[in-house]
CSV table of C-alpha atoms and ligand atoms in Angstrom, one decimal:
chain,number,residue,atom,x,y,z
A,1,MET,CA,0.3,-0.1,0.2
A,2,PRO,CA,1.4,3.7,-1.0
A,3,ILE,CA,2.7,5.8,2.0
A,4,LEU,CA,0.9,8.8,0.3
A,5,GLU,CA,-1.9,9.2,-1.9
A,6,VAL,CA,-2.8,11.9,-3.5
A,7,GLN,CA,-6.1,12.0,-5.4
A,8,ASP,CA,-7.4,14.7,-7.9
A,9,LEU,CA,-6.4,17.8,-5.1
A,10,LYS,CA,-7.3,20.9,-5.9
A,11,THR,CA,-6.1,24.0,-4.3
A,12,HIS,CA,-7.9,27.1,-5.9
A,13,TYR,CA,-7.1,30.1,-3.5
A,14,LYS,CA,-9.1,32.8,-3.3
A,15,THR,CA,-8.7,36.7,-4.3
A,16,ASP,CA,-10.6,39.6,-5.0
A,17,SER,CA,-10.9,38.9,-9.0
A,18,GLY,CA,-12.1,35.2,-8.8
A,19,ARG,CA,-10.7,31.6,-7.6
A,20,VAL,CA,-6.5,31.0,-8.4
A,21,LYS,CA,-6.7,27.6,-9.6
A,22,ALA,CA,-3.3,26.5,-8.2
A,23,ALA,CA,-3.0,22.5,-8.5
A,24,ASP,CA,-5.9,21.8,-10.4
A,25,GLY,CA,-7.3,17.5,-9.9
A,26,ILE,CA,-3.2,16.9,-9.0
A,27,SER,CA,-2.5,12.4,-8.2
A,28,PHE,CA,0.3,10.7,-8.1
A,29,SER,CA,1.0,8.0,-5.1
A,30,LEU,CA,4.6,7.4,-2.9
A,31,ASP,CA,5.6,4.2,-2.1
A,32,GLU,CA,7.5,3.8,1.6
A,33,GLY,CA,11.2,4.8,0.4
A,34,GLU,CA,9.9,5.8,-3.0
A,35,SER,CA,11.2,9.7,-3.8
A,36,VAL,CA,9.3,12.0,-6.9
A,37,GLY,CA,10.5,15.6,-7.8
A,38,ILE,CA,7.8,17.9,-9.0
A,39,ALA,CA,9.6,20.3,-11.4
A,40,GLY,CA,8.3,23.4,-13.5
A,41,GLU,CA,8.3,26.8,-13.8
A,42,SER,CA,7.7,29.6,-10.7
A,43,GLY,CA,3.9,29.8,-10.4
A,44,CYS,CA,3.2,26.4,-12.1
A,45,GLY,CA,1.7,24.9,-8.9
A,46,LYS,CA,4.7,22.9,-6.7
A,47,THR,CA,4.3,24.7,-3.9
A,48,THR,CA,1.1,24.7,-3.4
A,49,VAL,CA,1.5,20.8,-3.6
A,50,ILE,CA,3.3,20.6,-0.8
A,51,MET,CA,1.8,22.9,1.7
A,52,SER,CA,-1.7,21.9,0.6
A,53,LEU,CA,0.1,18.1,1.7
A,54,MET,CA,1.3,19.7,4.8
A,55,ARG,CA,-1.9,21.5,5.2
A,56,LEU,CA,-0.3,24.5,5.5
A,57,VAL,CA,-2.3,26.8,3.5
A,58,ASP,CA,-5.6,27.7,3.8
A,59,GLN,CA,-8.1,24.6,4.0
A,60,ARG,CA,-11.1,26.7,2.6
A,61,ASP,CA,-8.4,27.0,0.0
A,62,ILE,CA,-8.1,22.8,-0.6
A,63,VAL,CA,-12.1,23.0,-2.7
A,64,GLY,CA,-11.2,19.1,-3.6
A,65,GLY,CA,-9.4,15.8,-3.9
A,66,LYS,CA,-8.2,13.2,-1.0
A,67,VAL,CA,-4.5,13.2,0.8
A,68,ILE,CA,-4.3,9.7,2.4
A,69,LEU,CA,-1.2,9.9,4.4
A,70,ASP,CA,-0.3,6.3,5.8
A,71,GLY,CA,-3.4,5.3,5.2
A,72,GLU,CA,-5.6,8.1,7.1
A,73,SER,CA,-7.5,10.3,5.2
A,74,ILE,CA,-6.0,13.6,6.4
A,75,LEU,CA,-7.5,16.7,4.5
A,76,ASP,CA,-11.1,16.4,6.4
A,77,MET,CA,-9.0,15.9,9.9
A,78,PRO,CA,-9.7,18.0,12.6
A,79,GLU,CA,-6.1,20.2,12.6
A,80,ASP,CA,-5.8,19.0,16.3
A,81,GLN,CA,-5.6,15.4,15.2
A,82,PHE,CA,-3.5,16.5,12.0
A,83,ARG,CA,-0.8,18.0,14.2
A,84,HIS,CA,0.2,15.3,15.6
A,85,LEU,CA,0.9,13.6,12.7
A,86,ARG,CA,2.7,16.9,10.8
A,87,TRP,CA,6.2,16.1,11.2
A,88,LYS,CA,5.6,12.6,13.4
A,89,LYS,CA,4.7,11.2,9.8
A,90,MET,CA,5.6,13.7,7.2
A,91,SER,CA,7.8,16.9,7.9
A,92,LEU,CA,9.5,19.4,5.8
A,93,VAL,CA,12.7,21.4,4.8
A,94,SER,CA,12.4,24.6,3.5
A,95,GLN,CA,14.8,26.4,1.7
A,96,ALA,CA,15.1,29.9,3.7
A,97,ALA,CA,16.9,28.0,6.8
A,98,MET,CA,17.6,31.4,8.3
A,99,GLY,CA,13.4,32.2,8.2
A,100,ALA,CA,12.6,28.7,9.0
A,101,LEU,CA,14.6,28.6,12.3
A,102,ASN,CA,14.0,31.0,15.1
A,103,PRO,CA,16.6,33.0,15.6
A,104,VAL,CA,15.7,34.1,19.3
A,105,PHE,CA,16.5,30.2,19.9
A,106,THR,CA,19.9,28.2,20.2
A,107,VAL,CA,19.8,25.3,17.7
A,108,GLY,CA,19.5,22.4,20.3
A,109,TRP,CA,16.3,24.1,22.2
A,110,GLN,CA,14.6,24.1,18.8
A,111,ILE,CA,15.1,20.7,18.1
A,112,VAL,CA,14.3,19.6,21.4
A,113,GLU,CA,11.0,21.7,21.4
A,114,ALA,CA,10.1,20.0,17.6
A,115,ILE,CA,11.0,16.1,19.5
A,116,ARG,CA,8.7,17.2,22.8
A,117,GLU,CA,5.3,18.1,21.1
A,118,HIS,CA,5.2,14.8,19.4
A,119,SER,CA,6.7,12.6,21.9
A,120,ASP,CA,6.4,11.6,25.7
A,121,MET,CA,10.7,12.0,25.9
A,122,SER,CA,12.3,14.0,29.4
A,123,LYS,CA,14.2,16.7,28.4
A,124,LYS,CA,17.1,14.4,28.9
A,125,GLU,CA,16.2,12.2,26.6
A,126,ALA,CA,15.1,14.8,23.7
A,127,LEU,CA,19.0,16.3,24.3
A,128,GLY,CA,20.2,12.8,23.7
A,129,LEU,CA,18.4,12.8,20.6
A,130,ALA,CA,19.0,16.3,19.2
A,131,SER,CA,23.0,15.2,19.6
A,132,GLU,CA,22.8,12.6,17.7
A,133,LEU,CA,20.5,14.0,14.6
A,134,LEU,CA,22.7,16.9,14.4
A,135,GLU,CA,25.8,13.7,14.5
A,136,GLN,CA,24.1,12.3,11.5
A,137,VAL,CA,23.8,15.9,9.8
A,138,GLY,CA,27.7,16.5,10.2
A,139,ILE,CA,27.4,19.2,13.5
A,140,ASP,CA,29.4,18.6,16.1
A,141,PRO,CA,26.9,17.9,19.0
A,142,SER,CA,28.7,20.4,21.1
A,143,ARG,CA,26.8,23.2,18.0
A,144,LEU,CA,23.5,22.1,19.9
A,145,HIS,CA,24.1,25.5,21.6
A,146,THR,CA,24.7,27.5,19.2
A,147,TYR,CA,21.7,30.3,17.9
A,148,PRO,CA,21.3,29.6,14.1
A,149,HIS,CA,23.2,33.2,13.2
A,150,GLU,CA,26.1,31.4,14.5
A,151,LEU,CA,26.4,28.6,11.7
A,152,SER,CA,27.1,29.0,7.9
A,153,GLY,CA,24.2,28.8,5.6
A,154,GLY,CA,25.4,24.6,5.0
A,155,MET,CA,25.3,24.6,8.8
A,156,ARG,CA,22.0,25.9,9.1
A,157,GLN,CA,20.7,23.9,6.0
A,158,ARG,CA,21.7,20.5,8.1
A,159,ALA,CA,19.9,21.8,11.6
A,160,MET,CA,16.7,21.7,9.1
A,161,ILE,CA,17.1,18.3,7.7
A,162,ALA,CA,18.1,17.5,11.5
A,163,MET,CA,15.0,18.7,12.4
A,164,ALA,CA,12.7,17.7,9.6
A,165,LEU,CA,13.7,14.0,11.1
A,166,ALA,CA,13.4,14.4,15.2
A,167,CYS,CA,9.9,12.9,14.9
A,168,SER,CA,11.1,9.6,12.6
A,169,PRO,CA,8.7,10.6,9.9
A,170,LYS,CA,8.1,8.5,7.1
A,171,ILE,CA,7.9,11.3,4.5
A,172,VAL,CA,10.3,14.3,4.1
A,173,ILE,CA,9.5,16.7,1.4
A,174,ALA,CA,12.2,18.8,0.7
A,175,ASP,CA,11.1,22.1,-0.4
A,176,GLU,CA,14.2,24.1,-3.2
A,177,MET,CA,16.1,22.7,-0.1
A,178,THR,CA,19.5,23.8,-2.1
A,179,THR,CA,18.5,27.0,-3.5
A,180,ALA,CA,20.3,29.7,-1.0
A,181,LEU,CA,23.2,27.3,-1.1
A,182,ASP,CA,26.6,28.0,-3.4
A,183,VAL,CA,27.3,25.1,-5.2
A,184,VAL,CA,30.3,23.3,-3.2
A,185,THR,CA,27.1,23.1,-0.3
A,186,GLN,CA,24.6,22.5,-2.9
A,187,VAL,CA,26.7,19.2,-3.3
A,188,GLN,CA,27.5,18.6,0.5
A,189,ILE,CA,23.9,18.9,1.2
A,190,LEU,CA,22.6,16.8,-1.7
A,191,LYS,CA,25.2,13.8,-0.6
A,192,LEU,CA,24.2,14.1,3.2
A,193,PHE,CA,20.6,14.0,1.9
A,194,GLN,CA,20.6,10.9,-0.1
A,195,GLU,CA,22.9,9.4,2.3
A,196,LEU,CA,20.0,9.7,5.0
A,197,GLN,CA,16.7,9.1,2.3
A,198,GLU,CA,18.7,5.4,1.9
A,199,ARG,CA,19.8,4.8,5.2
A,200,LEU,CA,16.2,5.7,7.0
A,201,ASN,CA,14.2,4.6,4.3
A,202,LEU,CA,12.3,7.7,3.8
A,203,SER,CA,9.9,8.5,0.9
A,204,VAL,CA,10.8,11.9,-0.7
A,205,ILE,CA,9.1,14.9,-2.1
A,206,ALA,CA,11.5,17.0,-3.3
A,207,ILE,CA,10.7,20.4,-5.0
A,208,SER,CA,13.0,22.6,-7.1
A,209,HIS,CA,13.4,24.4,-10.2
A,210,GLU,CA,16.2,22.9,-11.1
A,211,LEU,CA,15.4,19.9,-13.6
A,212,PRO,CA,19.2,18.3,-12.4
A,213,ILE,CA,19.2,18.0,-9.0
A,214,LEU,CA,15.5,17.3,-9.0
A,215,GLY,CA,16.8,13.8,-11.2
A,216,GLN,CA,19.9,13.3,-8.2
A,217,ILE,CA,17.7,13.4,-5.4
A,218,CYS,CA,14.6,11.3,-6.8
A,219,GLU,CA,13.9,8.2,-9.1
A,220,ASN,CA,10.6,9.9,-9.9
A,221,ILE,CA,10.0,12.9,-11.7
A,222,MET,CA,6.0,14.8,-11.9
A,223,VAL,CA,6.1,17.9,-14.1
A,224,MET,CA,3.8,20.6,-13.6
A,225,TYR,CA,2.3,22.8,-15.6
A,226,ALA,CA,0.3,25.9,-14.6
A,227,GLY,CA,-1.5,23.5,-12.0
A,228,LYS,CA,-1.8,20.9,-14.0
A,229,VAL,CA,0.4,17.1,-13.7
A,230,VAL,CA,1.4,17.0,-17.5
A,231,GLU,CA,3.8,13.9,-16.9
A,232,LEU,CA,4.7,11.9,-15.0
A,233,GLY,CA,7.9,8.7,-14.6
A,234,PRO,CA,10.6,7.4,-13.7
A,235,THR,CA,13.8,10.2,-13.8
A,236,GLU,CA,16.2,7.8,-15.3
A,237,VAL,CA,13.5,7.5,-18.6
A,238,LEU,CA,12.2,11.5,-18.5
A,239,PHE,CA,16.0,12.4,-18.6
A,240,ARG,CA,16.4,10.4,-21.8
A,241,GLU,CA,12.9,10.1,-23.9
A,242,PRO,CA,10.7,13.3,-22.3
A,243,LEU,CA,7.4,12.6,-24.4
A,244,HIS,CA,5.4,16.2,-23.1
A,245,PRO,CA,6.8,18.9,-24.9
A,246,TYR,CA,7.1,21.2,-22.3
A,247,THR,CA,9.0,18.5,-20.2
A,248,GLN,CA,11.1,18.8,-23.8
A,249,TRP,CA,11.5,22.1,-23.9
A,250,LEU,CA,12.8,22.7,-20.2
A,251,LEU,CA,15.2,19.4,-20.5
A,252,GLU,CA,16.9,21.4,-23.2
A,253,SER,CA,16.7,25.1,-22.0
A,254,LEU,CA,19.4,22.9,-19.4
A,255,VAL,CA,22.9,24.7,-20.1
A,256,ASP,CA,25.5,21.2,-21.2
A,257,ILE,CA,28.4,22.9,-19.1
A,258,GLU,CA,30.4,20.2,-20.5
A,259,GLY,CA,29.5,20.5,-24.3
A,260,PRO,CA,30.2,23.2,-26.9
A,261,ARG,CA,29.9,26.9,-25.7
A,262,LYS,CA,25.8,27.6,-26.4
A,263,ALA,CA,23.6,30.3,-25.7
A,264,PRO,CA,21.1,29.1,-23.3
A,265,LYS,CA,17.6,28.4,-24.9
A,266,GLY,CA,14.7,30.4,-22.7
A,267,ILE,CA,10.5,28.6,-23.2
A,268,PRO,CA,8.6,31.5,-25.2
A,269,GLY,CA,5.9,33.0,-23.9
A,270,ARG,CA,4.4,32.9,-20.2
A,271,PRO,CA,2.6,30.8,-18.9
A,272,PRO,CA,-1.5,31.5,-18.8
A,273,SER,CA,-3.3,33.5,-16.5
A,274,LEU,CA,-4.5,30.8,-13.3
A,275,LEU,CA,-7.9,32.5,-12.7
A,276,ASN,CA,-9.2,31.7,-16.1
A,277,PRO,CA,-7.0,28.5,-17.8
A,278,PRO,CA,-8.0,28.7,-21.1
A,279,VAL,CA,-9.9,25.3,-22.2
A,280,GLY,CA,-7.9,22.6,-23.7
A,281,CYS,CA,-4.4,21.7,-23.4
A,282,ARG,CA,-3.2,24.6,-20.7
A,283,PHE,CA,0.8,24.9,-22.7
A,284,ALA,CA,-1.5,25.3,-26.2
A,285,ALA,CA,-0.2,29.2,-26.7
A,286,ARG,CA,3.2,28.0,-26.8
A,287,CYS,CA,3.2,24.8,-27.5
A,288,ARG,CA,5.5,24.2,-30.9
A,289,TYR,CA,3.3,20.8,-32.0
A,290,THR,CA,-0.4,22.6,-30.9
A,291,LYS,CA,-3.2,21.4,-33.1
A,292,PRO,CA,-6.7,22.3,-32.9
A,293,VAL,CA,-7.7,19.7,-30.6
A,294,CYS,CA,-5.5,20.9,-27.8
A,295,GLN,CA,-7.6,24.3,-28.0
A,296,GLU,CA,-10.7,22.7,-27.5
A,297,GLN,CA,-10.2,19.4,-25.3
A,298,GLU,CA,-8.1,19.4,-21.6
A,299,PRO,CA,-6.0,16.4,-22.7
A,300,PRO,CA,-6.2,13.6,-19.8
A,301,LEU,CA,-2.9,12.1,-18.1
A,302,VAL,CA,-3.0,8.7,-19.4
A,303,GLU,CA,-0.5,5.9,-18.5
A,304,ILE,CA,1.5,5.2,-21.4
A,305,ARG,CA,3.8,2.5,-20.3
A,306,LYS,CA,4.6,0.8,-16.3
A,307,LYS,CA,4.4,4.3,-14.5
A,308,HIS,CA,4.5,7.5,-17.0
A,309,SER,CA,2.1,8.9,-17.6
A,310,VAL,CA,1.4,12.1,-19.7
A,311,ALA,CA,-1.2,14.7,-20.6
A,312,CYS,CA,-0.8,15.0,-24.4
A,313,HIS,CA,-3.2,14.4,-27.7
A,314,LEU,CA,0.3,13.7,-29.5
A,315,VAL,CA,0.9,10.9,-27.1
A,316,ALA,CA,-1.8,8.6,-27.6
A,317,LYS,CA,-1.7,5.1,-25.9
B,401,LIG,FE1,1.1,20.6,-27.4
B,401,LIG,FE2,-1.6,20.1,-27.8
B,401,LIG,FE3,0.5,18.8,-26.3
B,401,LIG,FE4,-0.6,20.3,-25.3
B,401,LIG,S1,-1.9,18.7,-26.1
B,401,LIG,S2,1.5,19.8,-25.8
B,401,LIG,S3,-0.4,21.4,-26.9
B,401,LIG,S4,0.7,18.6,-28.5
């Protein structure tokens, strides 16, 4: 049984101009120890999906769908009940560790608080576990009493990972985990994350605007465009043989640092407004293969081959 099942999730933000359909019918599942990376341009709905899973959006904006976490339906659960599952079953490593860590408390205190909030450990036991967690992420446990501003960017991100692991969750969500870091530190953090993923058999949902980063830590990639999933499949297959024109474009726009020097290729045009998304395929206005049916009918997400689904009229089963 999957550890997480997302079925037709719809998060439509209420604004003065109407509902913004930021995530519009998202479905995917995650097995224990499995990982999925969510890719797409800014505004495609990646963050909305993970914030909805963590129930960190206004619940009135989640207008449809179901999320089953380890056998429990969580969207219709009272907040008091869900608070016990958040961090225990599913935790979040956010992109800005400095903003996520409280600057007025030591890193150790914050980890201890997270542990004690979700367990009946004594302060002494929680302190012992916090030291172990810091060691696991490569921070000397003597730094338990340091404040976030006394740590480097990479160390803060390691501390965030330690906090995310504090309650032994089954799923860790990594939100642009390495975006604010320099390239060398990025490599170290990704390596650490991969090691922990394997050692603890974590299920992972990662989001990043950098496809190569997702390729490094995720065995599956889900590509989103304008609030919809347009392609979902094993990373290796998607990188080798992307089927959706948008995925192809995303991969073509990557800069090959080892190949001959070429100007980076952008994707012309802009995504549609999600206040009133177009009928038919939402990528139609930018697609080089558009045909009349694309403007009339929305392409369904169809499984083309095992674990590889695409939403495009060109790619019929
Ligand atoms: Fe392009 Fe049509 Fe496929 Fe949309 S459905 S991606 S417009 S070919």
